[in-house]
Coordinates of C-alpha atoms in Angstrom, one line a residue:
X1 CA 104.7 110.0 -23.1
X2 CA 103.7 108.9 -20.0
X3 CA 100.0 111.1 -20.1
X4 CA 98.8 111.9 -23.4
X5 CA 97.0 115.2 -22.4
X6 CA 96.3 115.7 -26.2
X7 CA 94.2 113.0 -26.3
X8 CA 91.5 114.8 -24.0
X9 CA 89.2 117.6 -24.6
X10 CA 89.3 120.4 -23.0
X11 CA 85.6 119.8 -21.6
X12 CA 87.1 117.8 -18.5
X13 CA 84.7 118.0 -15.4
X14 CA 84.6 117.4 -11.5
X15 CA 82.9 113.8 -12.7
X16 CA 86.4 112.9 -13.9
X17 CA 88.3 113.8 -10.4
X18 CA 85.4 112.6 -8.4
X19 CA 84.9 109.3 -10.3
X20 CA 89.1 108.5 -9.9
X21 CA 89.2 109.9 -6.3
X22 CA 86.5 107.2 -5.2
X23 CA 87.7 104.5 -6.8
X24 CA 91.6 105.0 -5.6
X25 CA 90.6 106.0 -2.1
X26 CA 88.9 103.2 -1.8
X27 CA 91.7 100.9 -3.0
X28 CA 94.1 102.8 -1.0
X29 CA 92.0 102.3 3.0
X30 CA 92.4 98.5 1.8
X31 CA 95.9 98.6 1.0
X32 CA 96.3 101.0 4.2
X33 CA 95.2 98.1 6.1
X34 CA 97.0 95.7 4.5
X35 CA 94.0 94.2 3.0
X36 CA 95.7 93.0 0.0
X37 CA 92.9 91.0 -2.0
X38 CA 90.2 94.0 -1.4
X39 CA 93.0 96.4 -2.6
X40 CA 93.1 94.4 -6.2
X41 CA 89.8 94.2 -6.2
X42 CA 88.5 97.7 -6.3
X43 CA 91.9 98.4 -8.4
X44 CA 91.3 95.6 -11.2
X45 CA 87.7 96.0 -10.8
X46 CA 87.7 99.6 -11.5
X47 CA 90.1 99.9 -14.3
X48 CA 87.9 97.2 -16.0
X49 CA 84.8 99.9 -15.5
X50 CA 87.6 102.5 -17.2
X51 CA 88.4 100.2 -20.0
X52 CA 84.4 99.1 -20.5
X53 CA 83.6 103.1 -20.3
X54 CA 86.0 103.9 -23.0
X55 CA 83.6 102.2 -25.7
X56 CA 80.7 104.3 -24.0
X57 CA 77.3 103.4 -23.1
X58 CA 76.1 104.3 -26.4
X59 CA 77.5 101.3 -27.9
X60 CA 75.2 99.6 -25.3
X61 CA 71.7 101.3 -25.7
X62 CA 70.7 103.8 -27.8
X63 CA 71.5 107.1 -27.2
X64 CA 68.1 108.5 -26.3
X65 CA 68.0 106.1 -23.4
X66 CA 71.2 106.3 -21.9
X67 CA 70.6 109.0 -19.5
X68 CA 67.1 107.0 -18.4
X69 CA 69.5 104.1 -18.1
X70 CA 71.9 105.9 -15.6
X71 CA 69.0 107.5 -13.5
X72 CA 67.7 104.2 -13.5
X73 CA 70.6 102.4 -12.2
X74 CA 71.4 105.6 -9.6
X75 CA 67.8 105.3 -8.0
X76 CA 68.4 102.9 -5.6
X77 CA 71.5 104.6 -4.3
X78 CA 69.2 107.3 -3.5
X79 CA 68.5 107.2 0.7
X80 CA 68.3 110.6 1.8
X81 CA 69.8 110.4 5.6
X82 CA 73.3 110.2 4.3
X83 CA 72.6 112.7 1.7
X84 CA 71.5 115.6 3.7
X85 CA 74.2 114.6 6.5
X86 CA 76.8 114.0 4.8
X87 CA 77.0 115.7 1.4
X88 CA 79.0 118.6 2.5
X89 CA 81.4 116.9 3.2
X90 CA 84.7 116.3 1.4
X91 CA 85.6 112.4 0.4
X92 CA 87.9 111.3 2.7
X93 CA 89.1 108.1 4.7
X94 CA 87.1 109.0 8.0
X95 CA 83.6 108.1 6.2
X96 CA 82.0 105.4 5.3
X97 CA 82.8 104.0 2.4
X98 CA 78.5 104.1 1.1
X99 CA 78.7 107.6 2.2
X100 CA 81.4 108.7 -0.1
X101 CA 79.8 106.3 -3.0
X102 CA 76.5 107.9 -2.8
X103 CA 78.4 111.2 -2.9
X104 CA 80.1 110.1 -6.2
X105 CA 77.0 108.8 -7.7
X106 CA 75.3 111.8 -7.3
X107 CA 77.7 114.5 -8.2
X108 CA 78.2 111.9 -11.4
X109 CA 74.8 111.5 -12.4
X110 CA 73.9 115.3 -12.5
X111 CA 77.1 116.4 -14.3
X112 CA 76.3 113.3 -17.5
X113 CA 72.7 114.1 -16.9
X114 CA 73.8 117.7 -17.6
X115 CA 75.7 117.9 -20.4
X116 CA 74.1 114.8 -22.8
X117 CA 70.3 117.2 -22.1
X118 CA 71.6 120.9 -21.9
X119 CA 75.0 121.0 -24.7
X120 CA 73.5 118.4 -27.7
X121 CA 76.8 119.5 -29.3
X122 CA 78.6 117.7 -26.8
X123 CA 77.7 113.8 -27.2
X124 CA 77.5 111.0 -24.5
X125 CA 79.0 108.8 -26.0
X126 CA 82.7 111.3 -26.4
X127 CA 81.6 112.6 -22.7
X128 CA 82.0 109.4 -21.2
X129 CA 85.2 108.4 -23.3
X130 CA 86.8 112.0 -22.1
X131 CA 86.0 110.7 -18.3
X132 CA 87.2 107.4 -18.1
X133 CA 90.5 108.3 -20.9
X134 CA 91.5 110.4 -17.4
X135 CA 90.5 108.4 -15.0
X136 CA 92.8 106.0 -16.3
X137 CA 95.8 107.8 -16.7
X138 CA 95.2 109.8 -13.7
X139 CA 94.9 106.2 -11.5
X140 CA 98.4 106.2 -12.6
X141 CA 99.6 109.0 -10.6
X142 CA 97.0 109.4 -7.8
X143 CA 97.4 105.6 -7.0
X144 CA 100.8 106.2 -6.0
X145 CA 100.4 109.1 -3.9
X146 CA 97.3 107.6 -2.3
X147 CA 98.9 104.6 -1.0
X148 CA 102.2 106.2 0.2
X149 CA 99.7 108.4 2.2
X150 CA 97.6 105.5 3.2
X151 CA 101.0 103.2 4.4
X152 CA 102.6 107.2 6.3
X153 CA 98.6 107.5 8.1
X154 CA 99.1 103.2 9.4
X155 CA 102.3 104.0 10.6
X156 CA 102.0 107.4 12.3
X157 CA 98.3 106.7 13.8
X158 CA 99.7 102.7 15.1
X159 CA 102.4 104.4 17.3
X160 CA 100.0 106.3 20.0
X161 CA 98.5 103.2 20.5
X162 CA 101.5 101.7 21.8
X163 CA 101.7 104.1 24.6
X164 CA 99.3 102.0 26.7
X165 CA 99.3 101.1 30.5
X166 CA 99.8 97.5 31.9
X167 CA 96.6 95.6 33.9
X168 CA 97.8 94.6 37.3
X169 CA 94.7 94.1 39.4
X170 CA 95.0 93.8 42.8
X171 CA 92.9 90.7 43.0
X172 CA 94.5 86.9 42.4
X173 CA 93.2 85.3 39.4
X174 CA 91.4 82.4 41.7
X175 CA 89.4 85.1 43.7
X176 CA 85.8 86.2 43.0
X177 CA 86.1 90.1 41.5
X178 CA 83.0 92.0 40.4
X179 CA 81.7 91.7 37.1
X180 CA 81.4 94.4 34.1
X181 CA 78.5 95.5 32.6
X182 CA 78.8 98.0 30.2
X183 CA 75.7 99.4 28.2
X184 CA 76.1 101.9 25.6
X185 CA 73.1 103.8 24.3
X186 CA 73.7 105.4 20.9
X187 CA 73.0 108.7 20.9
X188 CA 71.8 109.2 24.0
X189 CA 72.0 113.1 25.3
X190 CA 72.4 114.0 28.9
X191 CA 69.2 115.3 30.5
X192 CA 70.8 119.2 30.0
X193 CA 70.7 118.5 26.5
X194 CA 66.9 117.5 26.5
X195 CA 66.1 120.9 29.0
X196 CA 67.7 123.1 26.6
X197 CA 66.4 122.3 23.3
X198 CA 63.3 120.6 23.7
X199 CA 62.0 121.6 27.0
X200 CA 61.8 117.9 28.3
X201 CA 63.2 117.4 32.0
X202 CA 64.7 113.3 31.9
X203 CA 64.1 111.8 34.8
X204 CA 66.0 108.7 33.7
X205 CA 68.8 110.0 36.4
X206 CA 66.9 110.4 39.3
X207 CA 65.3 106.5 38.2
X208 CA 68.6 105.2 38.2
X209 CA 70.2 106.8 41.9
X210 CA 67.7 104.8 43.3
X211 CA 68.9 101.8 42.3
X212 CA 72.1 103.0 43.5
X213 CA 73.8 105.0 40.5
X214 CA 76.2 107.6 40.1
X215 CA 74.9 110.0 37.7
X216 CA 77.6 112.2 35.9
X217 CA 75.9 115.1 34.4
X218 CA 78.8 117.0 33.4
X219 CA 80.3 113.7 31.1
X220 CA 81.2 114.6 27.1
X221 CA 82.7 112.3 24.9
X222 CA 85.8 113.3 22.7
X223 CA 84.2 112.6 19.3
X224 CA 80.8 112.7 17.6
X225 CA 81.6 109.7 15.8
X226 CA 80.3 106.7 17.0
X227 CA 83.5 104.3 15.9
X228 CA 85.7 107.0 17.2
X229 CA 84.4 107.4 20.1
X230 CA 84.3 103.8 21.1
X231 CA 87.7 103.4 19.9
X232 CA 89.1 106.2 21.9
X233 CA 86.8 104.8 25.2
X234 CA 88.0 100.8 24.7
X235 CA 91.5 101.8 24.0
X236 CA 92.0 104.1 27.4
X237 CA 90.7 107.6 25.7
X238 CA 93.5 107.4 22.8
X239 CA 93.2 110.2 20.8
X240 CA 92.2 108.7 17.5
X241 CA 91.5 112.1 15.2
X242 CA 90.0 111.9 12.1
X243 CA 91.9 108.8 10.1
X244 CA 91.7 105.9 8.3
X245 CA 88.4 104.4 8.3
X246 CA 89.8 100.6 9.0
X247 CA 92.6 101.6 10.7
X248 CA 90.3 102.8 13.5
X249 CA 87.9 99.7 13.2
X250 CA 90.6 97.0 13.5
X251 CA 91.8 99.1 17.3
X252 CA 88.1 99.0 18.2
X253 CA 87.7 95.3 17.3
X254 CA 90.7 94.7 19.3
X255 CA 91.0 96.9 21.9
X256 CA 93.7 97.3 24.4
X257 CA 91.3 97.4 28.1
X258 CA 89.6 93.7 26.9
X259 CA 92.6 92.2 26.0
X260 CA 94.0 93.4 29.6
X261 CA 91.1 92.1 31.2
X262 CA 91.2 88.8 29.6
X263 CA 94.5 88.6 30.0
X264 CA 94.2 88.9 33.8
X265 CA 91.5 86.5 33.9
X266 CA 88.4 88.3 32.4
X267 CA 85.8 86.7 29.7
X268 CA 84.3 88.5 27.5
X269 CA 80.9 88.9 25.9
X270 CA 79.2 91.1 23.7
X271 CA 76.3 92.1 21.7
X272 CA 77.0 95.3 19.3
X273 CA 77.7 96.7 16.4
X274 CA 81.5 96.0 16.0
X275 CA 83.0 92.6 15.6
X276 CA 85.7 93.1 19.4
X277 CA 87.2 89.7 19.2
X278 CA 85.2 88.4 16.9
X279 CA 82.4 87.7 19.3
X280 CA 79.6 89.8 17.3
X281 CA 79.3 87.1 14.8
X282 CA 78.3 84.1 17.3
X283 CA 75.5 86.4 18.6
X284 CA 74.1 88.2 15.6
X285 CA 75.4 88.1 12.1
X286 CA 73.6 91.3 10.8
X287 CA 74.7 93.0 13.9
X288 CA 77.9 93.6 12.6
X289 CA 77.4 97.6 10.9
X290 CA 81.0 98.0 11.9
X291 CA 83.8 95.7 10.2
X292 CA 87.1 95.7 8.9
X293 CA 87.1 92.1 7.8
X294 CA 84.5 92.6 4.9
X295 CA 85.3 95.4 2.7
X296 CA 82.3 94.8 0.1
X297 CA 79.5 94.7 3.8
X298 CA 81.0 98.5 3.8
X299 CA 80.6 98.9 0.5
X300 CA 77.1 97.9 0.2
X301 CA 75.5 98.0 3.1
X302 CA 72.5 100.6 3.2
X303 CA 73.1 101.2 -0.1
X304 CA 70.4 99.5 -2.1
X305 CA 66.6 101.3 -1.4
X306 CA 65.3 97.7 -0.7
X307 CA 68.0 97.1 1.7
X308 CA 67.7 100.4 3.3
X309 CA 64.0 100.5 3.9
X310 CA 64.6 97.1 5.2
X311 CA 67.3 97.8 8.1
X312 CA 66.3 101.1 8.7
X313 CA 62.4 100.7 9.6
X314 CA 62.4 97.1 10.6
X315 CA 66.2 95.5 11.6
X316 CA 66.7 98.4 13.5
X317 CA 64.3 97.7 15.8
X318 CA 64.4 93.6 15.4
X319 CA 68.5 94.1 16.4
X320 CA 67.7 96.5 19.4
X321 CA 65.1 93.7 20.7
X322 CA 67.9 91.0 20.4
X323 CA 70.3 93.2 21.8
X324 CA 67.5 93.9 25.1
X325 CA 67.3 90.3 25.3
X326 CA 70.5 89.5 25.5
X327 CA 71.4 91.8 28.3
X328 CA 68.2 91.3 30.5
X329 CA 69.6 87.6 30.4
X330 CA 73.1 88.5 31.4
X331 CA 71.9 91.0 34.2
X332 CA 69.5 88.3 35.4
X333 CA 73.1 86.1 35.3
X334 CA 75.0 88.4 37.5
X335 CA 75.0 86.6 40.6
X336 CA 76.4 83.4 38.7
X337 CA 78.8 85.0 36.3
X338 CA 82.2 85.2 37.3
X339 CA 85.1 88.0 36.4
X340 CA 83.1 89.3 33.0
X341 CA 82.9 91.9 30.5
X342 CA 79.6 92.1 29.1
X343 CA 79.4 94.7 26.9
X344 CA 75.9 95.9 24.7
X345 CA 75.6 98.7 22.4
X346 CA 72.2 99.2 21.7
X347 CA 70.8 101.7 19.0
X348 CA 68.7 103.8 20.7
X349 CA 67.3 106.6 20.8
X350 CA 69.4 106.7 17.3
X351 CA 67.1 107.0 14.6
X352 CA 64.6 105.6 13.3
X353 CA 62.3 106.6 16.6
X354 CA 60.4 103.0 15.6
X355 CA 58.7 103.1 19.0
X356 CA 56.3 105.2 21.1
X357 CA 56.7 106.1 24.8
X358 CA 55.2 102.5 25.9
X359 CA 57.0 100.3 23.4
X360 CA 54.6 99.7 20.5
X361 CA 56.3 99.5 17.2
X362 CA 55.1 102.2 14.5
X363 CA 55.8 103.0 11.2
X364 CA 57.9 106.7 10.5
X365 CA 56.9 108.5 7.8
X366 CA 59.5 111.8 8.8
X367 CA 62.9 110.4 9.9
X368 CA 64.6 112.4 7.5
X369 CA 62.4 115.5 8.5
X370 CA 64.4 116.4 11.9
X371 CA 67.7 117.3 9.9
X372 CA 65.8 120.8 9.6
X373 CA 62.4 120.5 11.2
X374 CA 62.4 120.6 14.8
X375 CA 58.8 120.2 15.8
X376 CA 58.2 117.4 13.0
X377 CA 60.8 116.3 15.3
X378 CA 59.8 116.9 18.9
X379 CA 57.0 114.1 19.5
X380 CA 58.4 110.8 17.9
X381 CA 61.9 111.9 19.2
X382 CA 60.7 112.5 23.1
X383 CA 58.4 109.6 22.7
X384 CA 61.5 107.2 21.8
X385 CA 63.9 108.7 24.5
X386 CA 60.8 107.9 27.0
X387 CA 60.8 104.8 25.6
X388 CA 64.6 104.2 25.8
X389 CA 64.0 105.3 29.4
X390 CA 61.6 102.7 30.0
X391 CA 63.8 100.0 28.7
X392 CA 66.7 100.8 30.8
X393 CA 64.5 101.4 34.2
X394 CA 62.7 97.5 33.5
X395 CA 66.7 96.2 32.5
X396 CA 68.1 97.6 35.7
X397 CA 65.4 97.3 38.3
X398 CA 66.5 93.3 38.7
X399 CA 70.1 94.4 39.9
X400 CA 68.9 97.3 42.3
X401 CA 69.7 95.4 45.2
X402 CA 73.3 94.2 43.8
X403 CA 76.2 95.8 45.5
X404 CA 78.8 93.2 44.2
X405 CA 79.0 93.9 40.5
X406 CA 80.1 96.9 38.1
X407 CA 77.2 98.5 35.7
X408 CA 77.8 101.0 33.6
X409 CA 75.5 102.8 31.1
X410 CA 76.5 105.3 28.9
X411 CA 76.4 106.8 25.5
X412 CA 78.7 106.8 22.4
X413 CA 78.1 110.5 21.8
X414 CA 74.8 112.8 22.3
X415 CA 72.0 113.9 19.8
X416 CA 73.4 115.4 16.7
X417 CA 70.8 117.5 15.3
X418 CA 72.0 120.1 13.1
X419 CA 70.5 122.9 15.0
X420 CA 72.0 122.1 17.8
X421 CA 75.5 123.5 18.8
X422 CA 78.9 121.2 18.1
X423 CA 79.8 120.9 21.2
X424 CA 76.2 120.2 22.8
X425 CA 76.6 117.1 20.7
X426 CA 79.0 115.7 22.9
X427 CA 76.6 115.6 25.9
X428 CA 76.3 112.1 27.0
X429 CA 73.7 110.5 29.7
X430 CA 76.4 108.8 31.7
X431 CA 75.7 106.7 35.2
X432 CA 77.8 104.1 36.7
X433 CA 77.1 102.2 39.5
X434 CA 80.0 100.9 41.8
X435 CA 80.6 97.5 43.7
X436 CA 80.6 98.3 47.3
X437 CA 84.2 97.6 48.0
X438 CA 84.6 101.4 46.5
X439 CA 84.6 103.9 49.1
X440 CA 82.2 106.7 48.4
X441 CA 84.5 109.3 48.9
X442 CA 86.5 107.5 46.0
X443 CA 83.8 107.5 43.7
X444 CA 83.3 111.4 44.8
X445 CA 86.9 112.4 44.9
X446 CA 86.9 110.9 41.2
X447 CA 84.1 112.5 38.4
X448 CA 83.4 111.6 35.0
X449 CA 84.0 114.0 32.9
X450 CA 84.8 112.5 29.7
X451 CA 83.5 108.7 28.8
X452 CA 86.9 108.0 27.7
X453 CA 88.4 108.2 31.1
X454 CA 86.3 105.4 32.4
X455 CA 88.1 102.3 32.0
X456 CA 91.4 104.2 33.4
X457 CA 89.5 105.1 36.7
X458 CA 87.9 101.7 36.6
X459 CA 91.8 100.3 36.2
X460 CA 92.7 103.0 39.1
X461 CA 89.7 102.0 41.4
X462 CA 88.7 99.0 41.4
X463 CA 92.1 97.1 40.5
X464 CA 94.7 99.8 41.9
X465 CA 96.4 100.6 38.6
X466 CA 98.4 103.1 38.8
X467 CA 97.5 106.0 36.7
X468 CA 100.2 107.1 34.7
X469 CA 101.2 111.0 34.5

């Protein structure tokens, strides 16, 4: 018989379901993606843990130890950001894969922790044989249905991406055309946002008209997300929806507006968090948070405690510095560069808040406490948008007198505090500042509303696209 349900006890818990789910969802976002070696893999590598699990841990270390053992080896899964965030929510494709395995560990740890302390009748050693006895034969099943989801999602998602419109600037490819600058600020909320829940009036707008910025108070962004976001925004506002995880990484790492600008003549730089033509990795290896090219980076990343106290107090701040580097080179460039994208995606004001209002680096000791605290959260969070204000103001003040180019600053989504209101935490700070060759009753006649629109009316303005009904 094809399952042997006799062979199981009756004392079958949510570990079993939980343990499977993860390990086959995860085999199924690489085979989704048609990342065949990943796919066997996690498969062969987790039916080995099955098998191993069927002899239990006790034939390992003595009984009294095991569940030391296990909290032992859970600890340094233990970061508490994506806990608190994100442990409501079910396991599915959209998060990130260390999200859903910190999930698993947890639920895992407390149900063996459980049962080998509070039910002696019940031993480890048959607890653990139950589990992984139905993992295996449920991998069976759940494999198959899995996939043929995964494959149906690849398919159905691919084909609104195909509705795309065609570049045809107005400009010949041997003529001078303005240059690109786009600056995304993660998490940044518009200055409404800042009024109305902590009482702070940005004058980060009012900086930026007078070096000749449009400010769009009234611009949302479709998605909370950061990689759905910027995948709807680089891919002319598709609507992405909640899908597979890679799916949506390999659009935003080849997205449909830079291949139309290169393709009419455009080069293209970056410094960010995704991997868009593969340019991340000649800037900044460690940059790269965002990838569908290296399944275990996903699978590990943040994960460890070492690492995570690492990158979150320290290369956070050390990428951001690179990343303000890099674009204070490239805006001192402006006048020499010639028909380019340069796009940066700097983390800040996104947590950690690392700096104070003048720059200087400090240690957190409450980053986890604005999840539910909000005047633990006040100062160091209004210190570091001042600061993030200050670092766009000295960016931007070299190019004040430029009339020539495109820039562009804007956020992937706005501050997602939970006591804030879900749609509040679409706010974005969004200001653009034109080339003069755009009329200003074009630029008025033509509002931001929503990030996503804005390389469509950048298409429709500045190289007479078209845009499509």
């Amino acid at each position: 018989m094809f399952l042997k349900w006799k062979n199981l006890d009756k004392n079958i818990t949510l570990a079993s379901w939980v343990l499977i789910v993860f390990i086959v969802n995860n085999a199924c976002l690489c085979l989704s993606n048609f990342e065949w070696g990943w796919f066997l893999v996690v498969l062969i590598g987790g039916l080995v843990l099955v098998r191993l699990g069927e002899y239990g841990l006790g034939f390992i270390f003595r009984k009294e130890l095991v569940p030391v053992v296990i909290i032992v080896l859970m600890i340094p899964l233990l970061f508490f950001f994506p806990i608190v965030n994100r442990c409501i929510v079910p396991v599915i494709p959209g998060l990130r894969i260390r999200y859903q395995l910190l999930i698993v560990v947890l639920v895992c740890m407390m149900i063996i922790y459980g049962v080998y302390l509070l039910d002696k009748h019940y031993s480890l050693d048959r607890y653990i044989k139950n589990i992984t006895l139905f993992a295996k034969r449920a991998m069976q099943i759940l494999v198959i249905l899995l996939a043929a989801k995964g494959v149906k999602d690849y398919y159905t998602v691919e084909l609104p991406f195909l509705q795309r419109q065609t570049l045809v600037p107005s400009f010949s490819k041997t003529k001078d055309s303005c240059n690109i600058f786009l600056l995304v600020l993660d998490e940044r909320p518009s200055e409404k946002t800042l009024k109305k829940y902590f009482e702070y009036s940005d004058p980060l707008g009012d900086k930026l008209s007078e070096y000749g910025f449009t400010v769009y108070p009234h611009a949302v962004s479709k998605y909370t997300s950061t990689y759905l976001s910027l995948t709807s925004l680089l891919n002319y506002g598709i609507n992405t929806g909640h899908t597979n995880y890679f799916l949506n990484i390999s659009k935003i790492n080849d997205p449909e507006w830079v291949n139309d600008l290169k393709n009419n003549g455009y080069g293209f730089e970056e410094y960010s968090i995704f991997d868009i033509n593969h340019t991340a990795m000649k800037n900044d290896k460690k940059a790269k948070l965002f990838s569908r090219r290296n399944f275990a980076f996903q699978l590990f990343n943040n994960t460890f405690l070492w690492n995570w106290l690492l990158f979150r107090l320290k290369t956070f701040d050390e990428y951001n510095q690179r990343g303000i580097c890099f674009l204070k080179e490239k805006l001192i460039q402006s006048t020499i560069l010639r028909r380019q994208l340069v796009y940066t995606h700097l983390l800040i004001p996104h947590a950690p808040y690392t700096k104070d209002s003048i720059g200087n680096y400090k240690y957190i000791d409450n980053n986890f406490n604005y999840l539910i605290n909000n005047t633990k959260l006040q100062i160091p969070y209004l210190d570091y948008i001042k600061y993030c204000n200050k670092v766009v103001t000295e960016l931007y003040e070299s190019i004040k007198n430029d009339t020539t180019n495109l820039y562009i600053i804007t956020s992937d989504h706005g501050a997602r505090f939970n006591f804030m209101e879900e749609e509040d935490k679409k706010n974005t700070f969004t200001a653009i500042k034109w080339p003069k060759q755009i009329p200003i009753d074009s630029i008025k006649s033509h509002p931001v509303n929503c990030i996503q629109d804005i390389p469509g009316l950048i298409n429709q303005l500045i190289f007479r696209v078209k845009k499509k009904d």
